[in-house]
Amino acid sequence: MSDLTRDEVAHVAHLARLRLSDEELDRFTGQLAQVLDHANDLRALDLSNVAPTAHPVDLGTVLRRDEVSAGLGRDAVLASAPAAEDGRFAVPRVLGDEP
Amino acid sequence: MNALEIAADVRAGELSAVAAVDDALEAIARRNEELNVFVHVDREGARARAAEIDERVARGEDPGPLAGVPVGLKDNLCQTGVPTTCGSRILAGWRPPYSATAVERLLGAGAIPVGKTNMDEFAMGSSTETSAYGPTRNPVAPDRVPGGSSGGSAAAVAAAMVPVALGSDTGGSIRQPAALCGLVGIKPTYGLVSRYGLVAFASSLDQIGPLARTVAEAATCLEVIAGHDPRDSTSLPEPAPDLRGHLDDGVAGRRVGLIRELVEGADPEVVAATRAAADALSAAGARVIELSIPELRLGLSAYYLIAPAEASSNLARYDGVRYGLRVDADDVTAMNVATRTAGFGAEVKRRIMLGTYALSAGYYDAYYGQALKVRTVMIEAFARAYEQVDTLLGATAPTEAFALGAKVADPMAMYLSDVFTIPTNLSGHAAISVPFGRGATGLPLGVQLLGPARSETRLVSAAAVLEAGREEA
Amino acid sequence: MRDGWEMVIGLEVHTELLTASKLFCGCANAFGAEPNTQVCPVCLGLPGSLPVLNERAVELAVAIGLALHCTVAPSTFHRKNYFYPDMPKDFQISQYDLPINAGGYLDLSDGTRVTIERAHLEEDTGKSTHLGGTGRLHDAERSLVDYNRAGVPLVEIVSGPDIRSPEQARRYAAELRAVLVATGASDGRMEEGSMRVDANVSVRRPGEPLGTRCEIKNLNSLRSLQRAVAYEADRQVALLEDGGRVRQETRHWDDGLGQTSTMRVKEEAEDYRYFREPDLTELVPSEAMVARVRAALGPMPAERRAALTALLGDAEATGDVLDTVIQGGLDAFVRAAIEEGIDAGLALARAANELGDAQGAGRLDVPAFVEVLARESAGRLSATQAKTVLGDLARAGGTADDAIAARGFVPMSSEALGAVVATVIGEHPGEWSRYVAGEDKLAQFFIGHVMKATHGQANGQAVVAELETRR
């Protein structure tokens, strides 16, 4: 059985910016533990000499030329904004600086 | 009506594109309320485009190989100005200011998108039941699911609303609904079709592909949307392959491997159908052997770490700042949390949680890192198999279409319905699902042909053999 | 620094690259446009958009790596995941375990070699403006976000913990800035934020293991850097000497208050959940590209410093004056002046003081600089006049003749000067008699008054000559 705890699930929810009710926390802990149990088949394998594959195709280096192309108009950009002010996206106050 | 017939008639001036589109809109109007296939129908846009196509034909121009063909677009494909929700509340009302490359290519070939089809939320599901806009019903048996996540696209074709539709396949999301709805579905080689404008679920696995009633229609549609795109760094450098020219190649002399791991645990009817497909290929001159690739059994576990990990990052951007839903709160972090908590459904939350956990400090090596190594192991196993045979054969899904609601409460049971399709996504290879045989209650089944990267020409010719064999059976 | 303590400093420098377009899309990379006018689906992180890497950004990163003696290596991009409204995708595309440049160094003029751990490519974030409320705390505050800067290419240069004093931190940053400007990768403007410096500071007893470090942010000038590091090291020493402990945290420098304050406590390691960016392929700079970039690199500051030092022969200048000249890219001016026979000390002083940190050479060209100094040396311009003209030329350009004429600077005749000197002597009889009695240093007193009376047009040496004839 996976050693996933309720506290860990709560911590992960915090990292993912989700709020879970107590009931959801219990349910998710059980469901995630079930999936992780399956994954324990993988953990049991000795793959220390195997290189990871992050991507299925190896296309080499892909670059574009440094050329300016037209972007979106500001109206189009802000049309979908939940809140805009003064040509910018408006958000509630930010607590704490950027990492 | 078949897409190729529509295009031929429109190009010849014998059928108006407006009439073709009106037929599609009528078919949608007849059954959409019952089946919940389209989440948005673009009547005005479609009719205006159809009128343009007719004008071009009248001027003597050729609008292209899909002239006047109504198509359905899975609701994770961006089309300028047309709502794109990914089956999620969090994107309700969002109208992208740009179009996906695949959509632009369809338009360039004369096709007419008539609307956006329902899907599992952010393509996370195998039944189209996790959509925030309600489940889609299987047109063949409305008490059953159409499969997923491209269930809306499959149902649109199966209900004869449109002859072809685009879906996306991250772990089987084109092939499994194609099988459950009795259609042909292609998961192209990773990079064959540009992902630009496909709202990402798991970037290293996602591919856009067609669903259609016949191999020829699906192949034609794939030719149109395939080929290099400079806006997608992972796009293969070459132009689209010639598929239509290889439909009649047959399989004489071809070596086919019937893969034990791609039928084990399936319903007896599914096993029987896959064996019958092997016989049909033999009868057409292929040499079929039985093969085991035990590493494929690792696919499901690896997939359910890799896909959620990528998804947890891809879906971070739905934070209420720039587009889509916002639930207000006192500070920006609280707003992010309130928005995401209200905007995402349970399955999406589950996968975000799983992926965040798999990537987090202390667990990366044990889960995500190990899954990437398993991916290597599986790719190597596939490579060994392809030294022995050209093409692999297996079932597409372990069962026929299941009842609505049957697996909703049991995520693991739902995940198991992708067990045969997932390995191809992890390897980035090509696969096609073709209808073959019937399940216990007479519903359609599908079998899967798998090939290495860039093997689409061989896969469509083998699929055409099975299509003919099915008609004879 | 109090006795018995040593400070250990490492700097993280972010520099924006001078490309035409952004790192992963074709939007313009330009400072100062109207908000949200240089954005597209990619840099706004719209659903479905994908990044494609800018070749020029890679070339400039390679140029920085070569200039810092790094190994340019096959590299990959990762996603650094954290939520912040400035960041359109809520992850930053950066480089992690395989940076494009690693293992280099930068030699400072004081002989110190600072190791460069890495110099990697990443994308910049947007910019937030935080608006205050109605006066009550936490009331109606909000932020407005502009994404024009989002996706601008950055290179982050991480030094080893090799720096040992605030002065040296400043020296390193100044030299690095000069290197960045010399590569053509950056304009080095700290005030516009195109070069940003964070300092990691810790203290220890010499020979002991490294102490707990604090990271200082908001260092907008070299002067702030030096002051902030000095303040922070003192703070940590005071804390430790009082028996306290240094907490690992991020601290904010307030230039007005002259102190750092806690911004965020790092109770646990940040969990950024780095993983390979699946939308980008490997970045392996080709041998051809590296060769092309190497061939196009001009001489770096260290090389130019050596060349100028050789020309100067005996040490004519202190390290600081030489640094100012080299880092300001003024060595070509000084060399040309010396080659025209102008006193090296004068050339260095005028270049460093008139064209150094403050404004740079601007529109002044080498021939005009040499001409102004030649006139000054010949006594045809006073020192004050020469400085004024150099300032004019740096602002407006043009020839020395035109600039001098525009100011109306004509050499004073000896009659006119003599008359002024006589007047000044008459006004200060007491000082004059002491001067006559042998108090030579009073010459400066008289020169000062003559300069004032002539509005700086008099030549100091000529004034002394006039004084001597009357002594």
mmCIF file of N, CA, C and O in Angstrom, chain B residues 6 19 56 59 65 105 127 132 187 190 216 250 292 294 340 344 371 377 450 453:
data_model
loop_
_atom_site.group_PDB
_atom_site.id
_atom_site.type_symbol
_atom_site.label_atom_id
_atom_site.label_comp_id
_atom_site.label_asym_id
_atom_site.label_seq_id
_atom_site.Cartn_x
_atom_site.Cartn_y
_atom_site.Cartn_z
ATOM 1 N N ILE B 6 -18.554 14.217 -51.049
ATOM 2 C CA ILE B 6 -18.951 15.630 -50.918
ATOM 3 C C ILE B 6 -17.928 16.517 -51.615
ATOM 4 O O ILE B 6 -18.281 17.381 -52.443
ATOM 5 N N ALA B 19 -25.360 23.588 -49.169
ATOM 6 C CA ALA B 19 -26.286 22.470 -48.974
ATOM 7 C C ALA B 19 -25.645 21.410 -48.079
ATOM 8 O O ALA B 19 -26.296 20.855 -47.182
ATOM 9 N N ARG B 56 -16.131 30.410 -54.905
ATOM 10 C CA ARG B 56 -14.831 30.073 -55.509
ATOM 11 C C ARG B 56 -15.003 29.027 -56.595
ATOM 12 O O ARG B 56 -14.370 29.110 -57.649
ATOM 13 N N ARG B 59 -16.252 30.604 -59.622
ATOM 14 C CA ARG B 59 -15.206 31.356 -60.344
ATOM 15 C C ARG B 59 -14.219 30.432 -61.034
ATOM 16 O O ARG B 59 -13.248 30.889 -61.630
ATOM 17 N N PRO B 65 -8.935 19.621 -51.386
ATOM 18 C CA PRO B 65 -9.368 18.219 -51.303
ATOM 19 C C PRO B 65 -10.517 17.953 -50.329
ATOM 20 O O PRO B 65 -11.090 16.881 -50.368
ATOM 21 N N ARG B 105 -5.184 24.467 -41.621
ATOM 22 C CA ARG B 105 -4.969 23.601 -42.780
ATOM 23 C C ARG B 105 -6.274 23.001 -43.282
ATOM 24 O O ARG B 105 -6.460 22.844 -44.488
ATOM 25 N N SER B 127 -14.459 8.468 -21.372
ATOM 26 C CA SER B 127 -15.891 8.243 -21.572
ATOM 27 C C SER B 127 -16.675 9.504 -21.919
ATOM 28 O O SER B 127 -17.874 9.443 -22.132
ATOM 29 N N ALA B 132 -17.608 19.326 -18.198
ATOM 30 C CA ALA B 132 -18.447 20.202 -17.382
ATOM 31 C C ALA B 132 -19.786 20.445 -18.055
ATOM 32 O O ALA B 132 -20.706 20.968 -17.435
ATOM 33 N N LYS B 187 -4.042 7.805 -34.573
ATOM 34 C CA LYS B 187 -3.116 8.529 -33.690
ATOM 35 C C LYS B 187 -1.820 8.603 -34.472
ATOM 36 O O LYS B 187 -1.088 7.627 -34.574
ATOM 37 N N TYR B 190 4.112 11.026 -33.262
ATOM 38 C CA TYR B 190 4.304 12.295 -32.557
ATOM 39 C C TYR B 190 5.072 13.266 -33.455
ATOM 40 O O TYR B 190 6.129 12.915 -33.986
ATOM 41 N N ALA B 216 -10.200 5.666 -45.974
ATOM 42 C CA ALA B 216 -9.870 6.656 -47.002
ATOM 43 C C ALA B 216 -10.169 8.077 -46.537
ATOM 44 O O ALA B 216 -9.374 9.004 -46.770
ATOM 45 N N GLY B 250 -2.202 -3.131 -50.033
ATOM 46 C CA GLY B 250 -2.359 -4.480 -49.500
ATOM 47 C C GLY B 250 -1.296 -4.803 -48.469
ATOM 48 O O GLY B 250 -0.486 -3.941 -48.085
ATOM 49 N N SER B 292 5.158 -11.607 -27.797
ATOM 50 C CA SER B 292 4.919 -11.032 -26.478
ATOM 51 C C SER B 292 5.900 -9.887 -26.256
ATOM 52 O O SER B 292 7.090 -10.004 -26.548
ATOM 53 N N PRO B 294 6.442 -8.036 -22.989
ATOM 54 C CA PRO B 294 5.993 -7.882 -21.589
ATOM 55 C C PRO B 294 6.119 -6.459 -21.064
ATOM 56 O O PRO B 294 5.346 -6.031 -20.198
ATOM 57 N N ARG B 340 -9.499 28.135 -9.364
ATOM 58 C CA ARG B 340 -9.153 26.771 -9.781
ATOM 59 C C ARG B 340 -10.041 25.743 -9.080
ATOM 60 O O ARG B 340 -10.435 24.744 -9.675
ATOM 61 N N PHE B 344 -12.232 23.725 -12.017
ATOM 62 C CA PHE B 344 -11.838 22.381 -12.448
ATOM 63 C C PHE B 344 -12.754 21.331 -11.840
ATOM 64 O O PHE B 344 -13.137 21.435 -10.672
ATOM 65 N N ALA B 371 9.387 6.779 -14.147
ATOM 66 C CA ALA B 371 8.471 6.612 -15.286
ATOM 67 C C ALA B 371 9.166 6.959 -16.600
ATOM 68 O O ALA B 371 8.944 6.310 -17.627
ATOM 69 N N VAL B 377 12.579 1.962 -21.570
ATOM 70 C CA VAL B 377 12.484 0.502 -21.632
ATOM 71 C C VAL B 377 11.424 0.082 -22.653
ATOM 72 O O VAL B 377 11.637 -0.837 -23.453
ATOM 73 N N LEU B 450 -0.407 -1.034 -35.118
ATOM 74 C CA LEU B 450 0.640 -0.151 -34.608
ATOM 75 C C LEU B 450 1.871 -0.259 -35.487
ATOM 76 O O LEU B 450 2.219 -1.359 -35.940
ATOM 77 N N ALA B 453 7.569 5.008 -35.802
ATOM 78 C CA ALA B 453 7.406 6.391 -36.237
ATOM 79 C C ALA B 453 7.382 6.451 -37.768
ATOM 80 O O ALA B 453 8.106 5.731 -38.439
#
